[in-house]
Structure formats: C-alpha cells, structure tokens
Short mmCIF file of C-alpha atoms and ligand atoms in Angstrom, two decimals:
data_model
loop_
_atom_site.label_atom_id
_atom_site.label_comp_id
_atom_site.label_asym_id
_atom_site.label_seq_id
_atom_site.Cartn_x
_atom_site.Cartn_y
_atom_site.Cartn_z
CA MET A 916 0.00 0.00 0.00
CA ARG A 917 1.26 3.45 -0.91
CA LEU A 918 0.68 5.99 1.84
CA THR A 919 -0.22 8.71 -0.67
CA GLY A 920 -3.30 6.72 -1.60
CA TYR A 921 -4.04 5.23 1.82
CA PHE A 922 -6.74 6.45 4.18
CA MET A 923 -4.80 6.81 7.41
CA PRO A 924 -5.90 10.06 9.06
CA THR A 925 -3.23 10.41 11.75
CA LEU A 926 -3.43 13.18 14.36
CA LYS A 927 -0.47 15.26 15.52
CA GLU A 928 -2.17 16.50 18.67
CA THR A 929 -3.11 14.18 21.49
CA PRO A 930 -6.91 14.05 21.61
CA SER A 931 -8.02 15.51 24.92
CA GLU A 932 -10.91 13.08 25.44
CA ALA A 933 -8.62 10.05 25.61
CA GLN A 934 -7.56 9.09 29.13
CA ILE A 935 -5.46 6.00 28.46
CA VAL A 936 -2.55 5.43 26.14
CA SER A 937 -4.20 2.84 23.88
CA HIS A 938 -7.16 5.12 23.23
CA ARG A 939 -4.84 8.05 22.48
CA LEU A 940 -2.66 5.99 20.16
CA MET A 941 -5.58 4.40 18.31
CA LEU A 942 -7.03 7.84 17.61
CA ARG A 943 -3.66 9.35 16.70
CA ALA A 944 -2.76 6.46 14.39
CA GLY A 945 -6.07 6.81 12.57
CA MET A 946 -7.28 3.34 13.55
CA ILE A 947 -10.69 4.30 14.93
CA ARG A 948 -13.06 7.26 15.09
CA GLN A 949 -15.83 7.71 17.60
CA ALA A 950 -19.32 7.58 16.04
CA SER A 951 -21.18 8.21 19.30
CA ALA A 952 -20.60 7.41 22.98
CA GLY A 953 -19.00 3.96 23.20
CA ILE A 954 -19.55 3.31 19.48
CA TYR A 955 -16.66 3.40 17.03
CA SER A 956 -15.92 3.20 13.34
CA TRP A 957 -12.84 1.22 12.42
CA LEU A 958 -10.65 2.80 9.74
CA PRO A 959 -8.38 0.82 7.38
CA LEU A 960 -5.40 0.46 9.73
CA GLY A 961 -7.69 -0.55 12.61
CA VAL A 962 -9.58 -3.04 10.49
CA ARG A 963 -6.34 -4.76 9.50
CA VAL A 964 -5.46 -5.25 13.17
CA LEU A 965 -8.96 -6.39 14.07
CA LYS A 966 -8.92 -8.96 11.25
CA ASN A 967 -5.54 -10.28 12.38
CA ILE A 968 -6.82 -10.72 15.93
CA GLU A 969 -9.94 -12.43 14.59
CA ARG A 970 -7.85 -14.76 12.45
CA ILE A 971 -5.76 -15.97 15.39
CA VAL A 972 -8.82 -16.37 17.61
CA ARG A 973 -10.56 -18.34 14.84
CA GLU A 974 -7.55 -20.60 14.16
CA GLU A 975 -7.26 -21.48 17.83
CA GLN A 976 -10.99 -22.11 18.22
CA ASP A 977 -10.93 -24.43 15.22
CA LEU A 978 -7.84 -26.19 16.52
CA ALA A 979 -9.62 -26.91 19.80
CA GLY A 980 -12.51 -28.49 17.91
CA ALA A 981 -15.05 -25.66 17.90
CA GLN A 982 -17.10 -24.97 14.75
CA GLU A 983 -17.87 -21.52 13.45
CA VAL A 984 -21.43 -20.30 12.98
CA LEU A 985 -22.79 -16.78 12.58
CA MET A 986 -25.79 -15.67 14.56
CA PRO A 987 -27.54 -12.33 14.01
CA THR A 988 -26.99 -9.21 16.09
CA ILE A 989 -30.75 -8.65 16.45
CA GLN A 990 -32.69 -11.23 18.44
CA ALA A 991 -36.37 -11.71 19.30
CA ALA A 992 -37.26 -11.16 22.96
CA ASP A 993 -39.20 -14.39 23.46
CA LEU A 994 -36.21 -16.68 24.08
CA TRP A 995 -34.95 -14.23 26.64
CA GLN A 996 -38.34 -14.24 28.32
CA LYS A 997 -38.12 -18.03 28.56
CA SER A 998 -34.67 -17.95 30.14
CA GLY A 999 -35.74 -15.19 32.52
CA ARG A 1000 -32.99 -12.85 31.41
CA TYR A 1001 -35.20 -10.39 29.52
CA ASP A 1002 -35.98 -8.58 32.75
CA ALA A 1003 -32.85 -9.61 34.64
CA TYR A 1004 -30.52 -7.97 32.11
CA GLY A 1005 -31.98 -4.56 32.92
CA PRO A 1006 -31.07 -1.27 31.24
CA GLU A 1007 -27.83 -2.68 29.83
CA MET A 1008 -29.86 -4.41 27.13
CA LEU A 1009 -30.78 -2.34 24.08
CA ARG A 1010 -34.42 -3.07 23.39
CA ILE A 1011 -35.92 -2.48 19.97
CA THR A 1012 -39.47 -2.67 18.67
CA ASP A 1013 -40.00 -3.62 15.04
CA ARG A 1014 -42.75 -2.24 12.74
CA HIS A 1015 -45.15 -4.97 13.84
CA GLY A 1016 -44.69 -4.01 17.46
CA ARG A 1017 -42.62 -7.11 18.21
CA GLU A 1018 -40.06 -6.83 20.97
CA MET A 1019 -36.52 -7.35 19.74
CA LEU A 1020 -33.10 -6.65 21.19
CA TYR A 1021 -29.53 -6.11 20.07
CA GLY A 1022 -27.75 -9.16 21.48
CA PRO A 1023 -25.44 -8.54 24.45
CA THR A 1024 -24.52 -12.27 24.32
CA ASN A 1025 -25.97 -15.42 22.70
CA GLU A 1026 -26.66 -18.22 25.23
CA GLU A 1027 -30.41 -18.23 24.48
CA LEU A 1028 -30.15 -18.19 20.70
CA ILE A 1029 -27.48 -20.89 20.45
CA THR A 1030 -29.37 -23.10 22.91
CA ASP A 1031 -32.46 -22.71 20.76
CA ILE A 1032 -30.55 -23.63 17.59
CA PHE A 1033 -29.15 -26.66 19.37
CA GLN A 1034 -32.46 -27.86 20.81
CA HIS A 1035 -34.14 -27.76 17.41
CA SER A 1036 -31.70 -30.18 15.82
CA VAL A 1037 -30.01 -32.30 18.46
CA LYS A 1038 -31.88 -35.12 20.14
CA SER A 1039 -29.42 -37.86 21.06
CA TYR A 1040 -26.40 -38.33 23.33
CA ARG A 1041 -24.57 -39.35 20.14
CA ASP A 1042 -24.79 -35.76 18.89
CA VAL A 1043 -22.75 -34.36 21.76
CA PRO A 1044 -20.21 -33.02 22.57
CA LYS A 1045 -20.42 -29.94 20.35
CA MET A 1046 -18.78 -26.55 20.53
CA LEU A 1047 -20.21 -23.75 18.37
CA TYR A 1048 -18.79 -20.25 18.22
CA HIS A 1049 -19.17 -17.04 16.32
CA ILE A 1050 -17.42 -13.71 16.08
CA GLN A 1051 -20.10 -11.07 16.10
CA TRP A 1052 -20.85 -7.55 17.30
CA LYS A 1053 -22.56 -7.18 20.65
CA PHE A 1054 -24.29 -4.25 22.27
CA ARG A 1055 -24.34 -3.47 25.98
CA ASP A 1056 -25.63 -0.12 27.09
CA GLU A 1057 -22.80 0.30 29.59
CA VAL A 1058 -23.32 2.94 32.29
CA ARG A 1059 -19.82 4.28 31.73
CA PRO A 1060 -18.46 3.49 28.29
CA ARG A 1061 -14.84 4.60 28.42
CA PHE A 1062 -11.28 4.13 27.29
CA GLY A 1063 -12.32 3.98 23.63
CA ILE A 1064 -12.98 0.49 22.34
CA MET A 1065 -11.79 -0.98 25.66
CA ARG A 1066 -15.19 -0.55 27.29
CA GLY A 1067 -17.47 0.21 24.41
CA ARG A 1068 -21.21 -0.12 24.03
CA GLU A 1069 -20.87 -1.87 20.68
CA PHE A 1070 -17.97 -4.33 20.62
CA LEU A 1071 -16.78 -7.42 18.80
CA MET A 1072 -16.77 -10.66 20.77
CA LYS A 1073 -15.89 -14.25 20.04
CA ASP A 1074 -18.39 -16.35 21.96
CA ASN A 1075 -18.27 -20.10 22.01
CA TYR A 1076 -20.85 -22.42 23.53
CA SER A 1077 -20.31 -26.04 24.55
CA PHE A 1078 -22.92 -28.79 24.84
CA ASP A 1079 -22.25 -31.98 26.78
CA LEU A 1080 -24.15 -34.85 28.31
CA ASP A 1081 -22.96 -34.35 31.87
CA PHE A 1082 -20.58 -32.43 34.10
CA ALA A 1083 -17.60 -34.65 33.26
CA GLY A 1084 -18.06 -33.92 29.55
CA ALA A 1085 -18.63 -30.23 30.17
CA LYS A 1086 -15.43 -30.04 32.22
CA LYS A 1087 -13.52 -31.48 29.26
CA SER A 1088 -14.94 -28.77 27.00
CA TYR A 1089 -14.11 -26.18 29.65
CA ASN A 1090 -10.54 -27.48 29.79
CA LYS A 1091 -10.22 -27.27 26.01
CA MET A 1092 -11.19 -23.63 26.06
CA PHE A 1093 -8.99 -22.94 29.08
CA VAL A 1094 -5.93 -24.27 27.25
CA SER A 1095 -7.01 -22.76 23.94
CA TYR A 1096 -7.20 -19.34 25.60
CA LEU A 1097 -3.67 -19.63 26.98
CA ARG A 1098 -2.49 -20.32 23.43
CA THR A 1099 -4.64 -17.66 21.78
CA PHE A 1100 -3.43 -14.85 24.01
CA ALA A 1101 0.19 -16.00 23.76
CA ARG A 1102 -0.04 -15.88 19.96
CA LEU A 1103 -1.36 -12.33 20.29
CA GLY A 1104 1.83 -11.45 22.15
CA LEU A 1105 0.09 -11.28 25.55
CA LYS A 1106 0.52 -12.95 28.91
CA ALA A 1107 -3.05 -13.54 29.99
CA ILE A 1108 -3.52 -14.93 33.47
CA PRO A 1109 -6.50 -17.16 34.23
CA MET A 1110 -8.13 -15.98 37.45
CA ALA A 1111 -10.86 -17.69 39.41
CA ALA A 1112 -13.93 -15.50 38.95
CA GLU A 1113 -17.52 -14.98 39.85
CA SER A 1114 -19.78 -15.59 36.92
CA GLY A 1115 -22.07 -12.53 37.24
CA PRO A 1116 -25.08 -12.21 34.92
CA ILE A 1117 -24.02 -15.20 32.80
CA GLY A 1118 -24.53 -17.39 35.88
CA GLY A 1119 -23.03 -20.74 36.84
CA ASP A 1120 -20.48 -22.18 39.18
CA LEU A 1121 -17.14 -22.53 37.44
CA SER A 1122 -15.55 -19.52 35.84
CA HIS A 1123 -12.20 -17.97 34.96
CA GLU A 1124 -11.35 -14.52 33.72
CA PHE A 1125 -8.27 -14.14 31.53
CA ILE A 1126 -6.52 -10.97 32.50
CA ILE A 1127 -3.47 -9.19 31.17
CA LEU A 1128 -1.44 -6.97 33.46
CA ALA A 1129 -1.62 -3.26 32.60
CA ASP A 1130 -1.52 -0.22 34.86
CA THR A 1131 -4.65 1.19 33.25
CA GLY A 1132 -6.70 -1.98 33.81
CA GLU A 1133 -10.10 -1.79 35.42
CA SER A 1134 -9.56 -4.59 37.94
CA ALA A 1135 -7.02 -4.96 40.74
CA VAL A 1136 -5.34 -8.35 40.45
CA TYR A 1137 -3.16 -10.51 42.69
CA CYS A 1138 -1.23 -13.47 41.38
CA HIS A 1139 1.83 -15.70 41.48
CA ARG A 1140 4.79 -14.57 39.37
CA ASP A 1141 5.04 -17.99 37.68
CA PHE A 1142 2.19 -16.97 35.40
CA ILE A 1143 4.42 -14.34 33.84
CA ASP A 1144 7.32 -16.67 33.21
CA PHE A 1145 5.59 -19.47 31.36
CA ASP A 1146 5.84 -20.36 27.67
CA VAL A 1147 2.63 -22.04 26.60
CA LEU A 1148 3.39 -22.19 22.88
CA GLY A 1149 6.48 -24.32 23.43
CA GLN A 1150 4.31 -27.34 24.14
CA THR A 1151 2.07 -29.17 21.66
CA ILE A 1152 -1.47 -29.71 22.84
CA ASP A 1153 -3.47 -32.83 22.12
CA TYR A 1154 -7.05 -31.61 22.43
CA ASP A 1155 -8.31 -35.19 22.41
CA GLY A 1156 -6.03 -36.09 25.30
CA ASP A 1157 -6.37 -35.35 29.01
CA LEU A 1158 -5.99 -31.62 29.59
CA GLU A 1159 -6.79 -31.80 33.30
CA PRO A 1160 -3.10 -31.81 34.41
CA ILE A 1161 -2.36 -28.62 32.43
CA VAL A 1162 -5.47 -26.88 33.73
CA ASN A 1163 -4.76 -28.01 37.30
CA HIS A 1164 -1.21 -26.77 37.07
CA TRP A 1165 -2.50 -23.24 36.44
CA THR A 1166 -5.63 -23.23 38.55
CA LYS A 1167 -3.80 -24.25 41.69
CA LEU A 1168 -1.56 -21.20 41.51
CA TYR A 1169 -3.02 -18.16 43.25
CA ALA A 1170 -4.61 -15.64 40.86
CA ARG A 1171 -7.58 -13.51 41.88
CA THR A 1172 -9.25 -10.24 41.03
CA ASP A 1173 -10.17 -7.87 43.86
CA ASP A 1174 -13.71 -9.21 44.33
CA MET A 1175 -12.35 -12.72 44.98
CA HIS A 1176 -9.07 -11.71 46.64
CA ASP A 1177 -8.22 -13.22 50.02
CA PRO A 1178 -5.12 -11.43 51.41
CA ALA A 1179 -4.43 -14.07 54.05
CA ALA A 1180 -4.54 -16.91 51.49
CA PHE A 1181 -2.37 -14.85 49.13
CA ASP A 1182 0.33 -14.43 51.80
CA LYS A 1183 0.12 -18.07 52.78
CA GLN A 1184 0.23 -19.52 49.26
CA VAL A 1185 2.59 -17.14 47.48
CA PRO A 1186 6.11 -16.31 48.76
CA ALA A 1187 6.59 -12.55 49.14
CA ASP A 1188 9.12 -12.35 46.29
CA LYS A 1189 6.68 -14.12 43.96
CA GLN A 1190 3.68 -11.92 44.72
CA ILE A 1191 2.35 -9.68 41.98
CA SER A 1192 -0.30 -7.11 42.69
CA ASN A 1193 -1.18 -4.95 39.76
CA ARG A 1194 -4.05 -3.76 37.67
CA GLY A 1195 -5.38 -5.84 34.81
CA ILE A 1196 -7.57 -5.89 31.72
CA GLU A 1197 -10.05 -8.72 31.22
CA VAL A 1198 -9.63 -10.04 27.67
CA GLY A 1199 -11.55 -13.28 28.03
CA HIS A 1200 -14.02 -14.99 30.33
CA ILE A 1201 -15.10 -18.63 30.45
CA PHE A 1202 -18.08 -20.10 32.28
CA TYR A 1203 -19.54 -23.50 33.05
CA PHE A 1204 -23.21 -23.02 33.92
CA GLY A 1205 -24.66 -26.51 33.72
CA THR A 1206 -28.32 -26.64 32.73
CA LYS A 1207 -29.18 -23.00 33.45
CA TYR A 1208 -30.28 -22.41 29.83
CA SER A 1209 -30.85 -25.93 28.55
CA GLU A 1210 -33.64 -26.55 31.06
CA PRO A 1211 -35.85 -23.51 30.38
CA LEU A 1212 -35.17 -23.66 26.64
CA GLY A 1213 -35.66 -27.39 26.32
CA ALA A 1214 -32.21 -28.42 25.11
CA VAL A 1215 -32.65 -32.03 26.08
CA VAL A 1216 -31.06 -35.15 24.58
CA SER A 1217 -31.86 -38.76 25.25
CA SER A 1218 -29.13 -40.60 27.15
CA ALA A 1219 -27.78 -44.03 26.19
CA GLU A 1220 -30.41 -45.45 28.56
CA GLY A 1221 -33.15 -43.53 26.76
CA GLN A 1222 -33.66 -40.97 29.55
CA PRO A 1223 -34.17 -37.28 28.64
CA VAL A 1224 -31.31 -35.17 30.02
CA PRO A 1225 -30.85 -31.41 29.73
CA VAL A 1226 -27.38 -30.75 28.27
CA HIS A 1227 -24.60 -29.24 30.36
CA MET A 1228 -23.33 -26.05 28.84
CA GLY A 1229 -20.52 -23.57 29.05
CA SER A 1230 -19.82 -20.27 27.32
CA TYR A 1231 -16.47 -18.82 26.45
CA GLY A 1232 -15.95 -15.20 25.46
CA ILE A 1233 -13.02 -13.23 24.06
CA GLY A 1234 -13.13 -9.47 23.68
CA VAL A 1235 -11.86 -9.26 20.10
CA SER A 1236 -12.16 -5.48 19.71
CA ARG A 1237 -11.00 -4.87 23.29
CA LEU A 1238 -7.85 -6.86 22.47
CA ALA A 1239 -6.73 -4.24 19.95
CA GLY A 1240 -6.54 -1.76 22.84
CA ALA A 1241 -5.21 -4.28 25.34
CA ILE A 1242 -2.30 -5.20 23.05
CA ILE A 1243 -1.37 -1.52 22.75
CA GLU A 1244 -1.56 -1.08 26.54
CA ALA A 1245 0.89 -3.97 26.82
CA SER A 1246 3.17 -2.90 23.97
CA HIS A 1247 4.03 0.73 23.25
CA ASP A 1248 6.64 3.37 24.03
CA GLU A 1249 6.70 7.18 24.11
CA ASN A 1250 6.73 7.32 20.29
CA GLY A 1251 3.77 5.07 19.65
CA ILE A 1252 2.51 1.55 19.20
CA ILE A 1253 4.79 -1.51 18.97
CA TRP A 1254 2.74 -4.25 17.30
CA PRO A 1255 3.59 -7.88 17.89
CA GLU A 1256 4.31 -9.45 14.48
CA SER A 1257 1.18 -11.60 14.63
CA VAL A 1258 -1.28 -8.69 14.62
CA ALA A 1259 0.67 -5.87 12.96
CA PRO A 1260 -1.38 -4.12 10.25
CA PHE A 1261 1.63 -4.35 7.92
CA HIS A 1262 4.89 -6.24 8.37
CA VAL A 1263 7.15 -3.45 7.17
CA GLY A 1264 7.05 0.28 6.59
CA LEU A 1265 9.12 1.42 3.62
CA ILE A 1266 10.25 5.02 3.98
CA ASN A 1267 11.50 7.05 1.07
CA LEU A 1268 13.42 9.90 2.71
CA LYS A 1269 13.46 11.96 -0.46
CA ALA A 1270 10.45 11.32 -2.66
CA SER A 1271 11.62 13.90 -5.21
CA ASP A 1272 14.92 12.07 -5.79
CA ALA A 1273 14.71 9.79 -8.84
CA ALA A 1274 17.36 7.33 -7.59
CA CYS A 1275 15.66 6.95 -4.18
CA ALA A 1276 12.27 6.50 -5.81
CA LYS A 1277 13.69 3.82 -8.10
CA VAL A 1278 15.19 1.82 -5.21
CA CYS A 1279 11.96 2.17 -3.21
CA ASP A 1280 9.65 1.26 -6.07
CA ASP A 1281 11.81 -1.74 -6.78
CA LEU A 1282 11.78 -2.91 -3.13
CA TYR A 1283 8.06 -2.25 -2.88
CA GLY A 1284 7.36 -4.42 -5.92
CA LYS A 1285 9.63 -7.23 -4.72
CA LEU A 1286 8.24 -7.25 -1.20
CA ARG A 1287 4.69 -7.41 -2.48
CA ALA A 1288 5.58 -10.14 -4.94
CA ALA A 1289 7.03 -12.11 -2.02
CA GLY A 1290 3.74 -11.72 -0.12
CA VAL A 1291 5.14 -9.31 2.49
CA GLU A 1292 2.61 -6.71 3.66
CA VAL A 1293 4.27 -3.35 3.17
CA LEU A 1294 3.17 0.22 3.75
CA TYR A 1295 5.20 2.52 1.51
CA ASP A 1296 5.60 6.10 2.69
CA ASP A 1297 5.98 7.76 -0.70
CA ARG A 1298 4.72 11.14 0.53
CA ASP A 1299 6.59 14.34 -0.14
CA GLU A 1300 7.18 15.07 3.55
CA ARG A 1301 10.15 15.84 5.78
CA PRO A 1302 12.07 12.80 7.10
CA GLY A 1303 11.17 13.73 10.70
CA THR A 1304 7.47 13.58 9.87
CA LYS A 1305 7.87 10.21 8.21
CA PHE A 1306 9.86 8.70 11.07
CA ALA A 1307 7.29 9.99 13.54
CA SER A 1308 4.31 8.51 11.68
CA MET A 1309 6.06 5.19 11.20
CA ASP A 1310 6.96 4.98 14.91
CA LEU A 1311 3.41 5.99 15.83
CA ILE A 1312 1.74 3.21 13.84
CA GLY A 1313 4.27 0.70 15.15
CA LEU A 1314 4.99 -1.70 12.27
CA PRO A 1315 7.59 -4.33 13.32
CA TRP A 1316 10.15 -3.29 10.67
CA GLN A 1317 11.11 0.00 9.04
CA LEU A 1318 13.06 0.02 5.81
CA VAL A 1319 14.57 3.44 5.21
CA VAL A 1320 15.90 4.57 1.85
CA GLY A 1321 17.78 7.90 1.56
CA PRO A 1322 20.07 9.56 -0.99
CA ARG A 1323 23.26 8.97 1.00
CA GLY A 1324 22.58 5.27 1.39
CA VAL A 1325 21.54 4.86 -2.21
CA ASP A 1326 24.93 6.34 -3.27
CA LYS A 1327 26.69 3.74 -1.10
CA GLY A 1328 24.34 0.96 -2.22
CA VAL A 1329 22.75 0.44 1.21
CA VAL A 1330 19.41 0.87 2.94
CA GLU A 1331 18.66 1.04 6.64
CA LEU A 1332 16.64 -1.65 8.37
CA LYS A 1333 15.19 -0.75 11.76
CA ARG A 1334 13.45 -2.95 14.28
CA ARG A 1335 10.62 -0.94 15.85
CA ARG A 1336 10.67 -2.83 19.16
CA SER A 1337 14.36 -2.49 20.00
CA GLY A 1338 15.20 0.54 17.87
CA GLU A 1339 18.14 -1.48 16.51
CA ARG A 1340 19.32 -0.27 13.07
CA GLU A 1341 21.50 -1.84 10.43
CA GLU A 1342 22.87 -0.57 7.13
CA ILE A 1343 22.67 -3.41 4.62
CA SER A 1344 22.23 -3.94 0.90
CA ALA A 1345 18.72 -3.90 -0.53
CA ASP A 1346 19.07 -7.61 -1.32
CA ALA A 1347 20.10 -8.44 2.24
CA ALA A 1348 17.13 -6.43 3.54
CA MET A 1349 14.81 -8.34 1.23
CA ALA A 1350 16.21 -11.64 2.48
CA ARG A 1351 15.65 -10.54 6.09
CA LEU A 1352 12.10 -9.39 5.53
CA THR A 1353 11.04 -12.46 3.61
CA ALA A 1354 12.73 -14.93 6.00
N1 LIG B 1459 -21.49 -15.06 27.08
C1 LIG B 1459 -20.31 -14.89 27.88
C2 LIG B 1459 -19.14 -15.61 27.33
S1 LIG B 1459 -19.33 -16.10 25.69
C3 LIG B 1459 -20.00 -13.41 28.00
O1 LIG B 1459 -20.69 -12.58 27.49
N2 LIG B 1459 -18.91 -13.11 28.72
S2 LIG B 1459 -18.40 -11.66 29.12
O2 LIG B 1459 -19.49 -10.83 29.50
O3 LIG B 1459 -17.39 -11.83 30.08
O4 LIG B 1459 -17.77 -11.02 27.83
C4 LIG B 1459 -16.70 -11.68 27.17
C5 LIG B 1459 -15.57 -10.72 26.88
O5 LIG B 1459 -16.03 -9.64 26.09
C6 LIG B 1459 -14.97 -10.06 28.11
O6 LIG B 1459 -14.00 -10.88 28.71
C7 LIG B 1459 -14.36 -8.79 27.53
O7 LIG B 1459 -13.07 -9.06 27.04
C8 LIG B 1459 -15.29 -8.47 26.38
N3 LIG B 1459 -16.19 -7.37 26.73
C9 LIG B 1459 -17.23 -7.41 27.63
N4 LIG B 1459 -17.82 -6.21 27.70
C10 LIG B 1459 -17.16 -5.38 26.85
C11 LIG B 1459 -17.31 -4.01 26.49
N5 LIG B 1459 -18.26 -3.25 27.00
N6 LIG B 1459 -16.44 -3.50 25.57
C12 LIG B 1459 -15.47 -4.28 25.02
N7 LIG B 1459 -15.29 -5.56 25.33
C13 LIG B 1459 -16.12 -6.12 26.23
#
C-alpha cells in the first residue's frame, strides 16, 4: 500500500478526550473514530489489526474443535423471556421494537439463541459433545463506556458455547477452552492470566477470567509470578487427550481479582518475592453453567439409557475489539505503538526519505514491488514530507520493521533496516534487507 493513496488520518495532537494510552494511540494512528458514545468506526489500519486478531482467535478455536457459525446481532425477545434474562438484564440491554410491534433486542450475548438452535436439531447423546462459536458484534448499554474500544457499548466478541451430556463432559470442554485461551493470548503477544472469577449475569459455578497486566486496567489483580514466566506455545497440545493436568497446574496457583481476593490466602500460598499485585484488563471470560439455559429452553437429549437429560453447557468469550486496545496497553513506548508481528497491520514500513529524488524512488519502487511479490505486507511512505514527519508517523503506527531509503545510502548501495521494538538499526544492501524481511 502506498501511503499517498491510503486512508490513514493520523493526528499530531493528542486528543483531549482520551484518558489512556491505547485510546490516544488508536485515535492518533487513525485506527478508529468515535461515532457516538461507546460506538466506534474502524478505519483501514484498525480493520487490519482487528482482522488479524480475529484470524488468530478463529484458528485457535478451530484447533480446539469448535465450529464456526454466525448468529444475528438482532434477536427476538421471546427466548430471553423463557430464560428469565429479559428482565434480569436490565437497562444494559438495548431493546428495539419492530414495525409490527414485536419486541426485539440487540444481542449482548448469545446463550439463548445458540441453545435454541441446538435444541431444534439435536436429540441424542450421540450428537454431543459440540462446541459452536461465532465472532459477532454485541451491544451493551454500559453505564460508563470509556477508554475507547476498551469498554465500548458496541464491541466485537468471540463467543463459544459447549454442549455436553454431563458435568464430566462439560469439564472437558471447559478445559479445552482454558488451554485454547492460553495459546490464543500468547499468539497475540500477551501474557493472559486465568483468574478464578464470579460468573455474574451469565450465571453458573465454574468460571475464569483471563486478565493481562496493565496499569490502566479496570480490575485490581493478585497473582503468582510464575504466570508471567511461562511459555505455553512451546508445548504441543493434544485436544483429544487429558488436559486436566495442564489446567490443574495453572488453577492451583493463586490468581484472583479484587472481588475474589483473600489477602491471608495470598500471603500463605505465594512467597513474598513471587507476589504480583497490579491492575489488569479482562480479555476473556469462560463459564460453566450446567443446565441454566438448557432446562428452560428445552435443550434435552436422550441418554444411552433412553432418559431425557438437559445438556450441560458452558460459554467462552473473548473481547476481540478490546484486544486491539489491550495489546497496545501492553506494547508501546513514548513514540507510539509496537505491534507484535502476529497482529501488525503491515509487516514493514518502507520510507522514502526523499520522494523527489529519482534514484531513491527507483530503489523504493523496486523494493516495494519485490516485497509485495514475495507476499510481504508493506506500507510505503511515498509522501513528499520531511524525514522527521515520516519517522514519527512510522513509529506511531508501530509496524515491526522500518526500511529506510535515503540519498546517501543509495549512493553507497545500502538501505537502513530498523526494528521498531528495540530501535536497533543496520545498514545493509537492498538484497540483504529483502532476504531478512522475507525470511
Ligand atoms: N457469554 C459470555 C461468554 S461467551 C460473556 O458474554 N462473557 S463476558 O461478558 O465476560 O464477555 C466476554 C468478553 O467480552 C470479556 O471478557 C471482555 O473481554 C469483552 N467485553 C465485555 N464487555 C465489553 C465491552 N463493553 N467493551 C469491550 N469488550 C467487552
């Protein structure tokens, strides 16, 4: 992509309405624009990041055996009346009336709808277990939408739902998602810590929140330092095997948010030099809630003995749009965003320091063509701007690599390759740079 033709409306000034760094940087980098309170438009750079996050979330859901569906954003009220949540959800639910006077709502979550889909088509114990997920926009009329897309009213969520014959089966599904979440967040460049949680309006009795440490987080968290030091991607996971030992390993280590925190237990279970108390951002939340929805909505299968049994369910959410902000909170410096490779909107930013110089333009055009031909995503700053402006925008948007071409280098037959994260620079030949970037 050439920057001269790209829609990336960056801001020089720090927007005064933004209180936290990720919100400021997302606005300044031209990733999002507010449409109304807690509701955002995603601009090209933001969409690229969102799609990358979605892709990783989807790959890991599929790997764990979940199947993708797509449910609508607008739901009829009747299922929610059956489950009892139509009233219980209160003013956070956006209620809509259609032209026939029918009560509808913009889904804040999908337990009712997925349970209804399931109960229509599944009758036998042979049809379970199943895990069905979608990635869809949600609406919650939050009292205090804030921090940009971090606590929005409209937001993108991955929500997965599991159906099993009994608790033992449901626990296996829960374990799959538990492990899958560790992997998903690690691939997004995050250390997300599973914390024992209360299940709130979703209901149920087994629940973990996945929380990343960040000073601007909304929850206070207390945990064992071992969570920070682990490498979950180093190990291959057999989702058909027994995941209980892995899950137990993590759930026995102390990790609690403030509402569940027990200072005496914390001191007893975690040596002082291993104690972490910080703030954190919730990026995922998993629940086992048994037959809470299957009973009222009639999701019943016949057991091997021919008895009708309501299925045991769980639901598993990831805040896909929130993650864009959470990743920035976890990875930035005073000059801007530092994207992990896996979600970066482009792999490399190509900077022509002197757009009016024919030799520079030739080297840049040539590199641009070769990089694209090799399948490397490249944003080419071909604008007629001062070098300082170009460096500043490239640092702001945080692509992993910067490839800088200037008249002095071109004379010597070299370009400069800079790593955004470390600031490390190298003068190398254009061919060597190509080799590096396509490796
Ligand atoms: N049905 C269950 C799980 S599928 C559920 O709705 N869980 S939740 O309420 O915990 O939401 C799942 C995830 O969505 C949260 O962990 C959080 O990362 C994200 N999320 C929740 N509310 C918002 C919001 N207002 N703005 C952005 N992300 C949100």
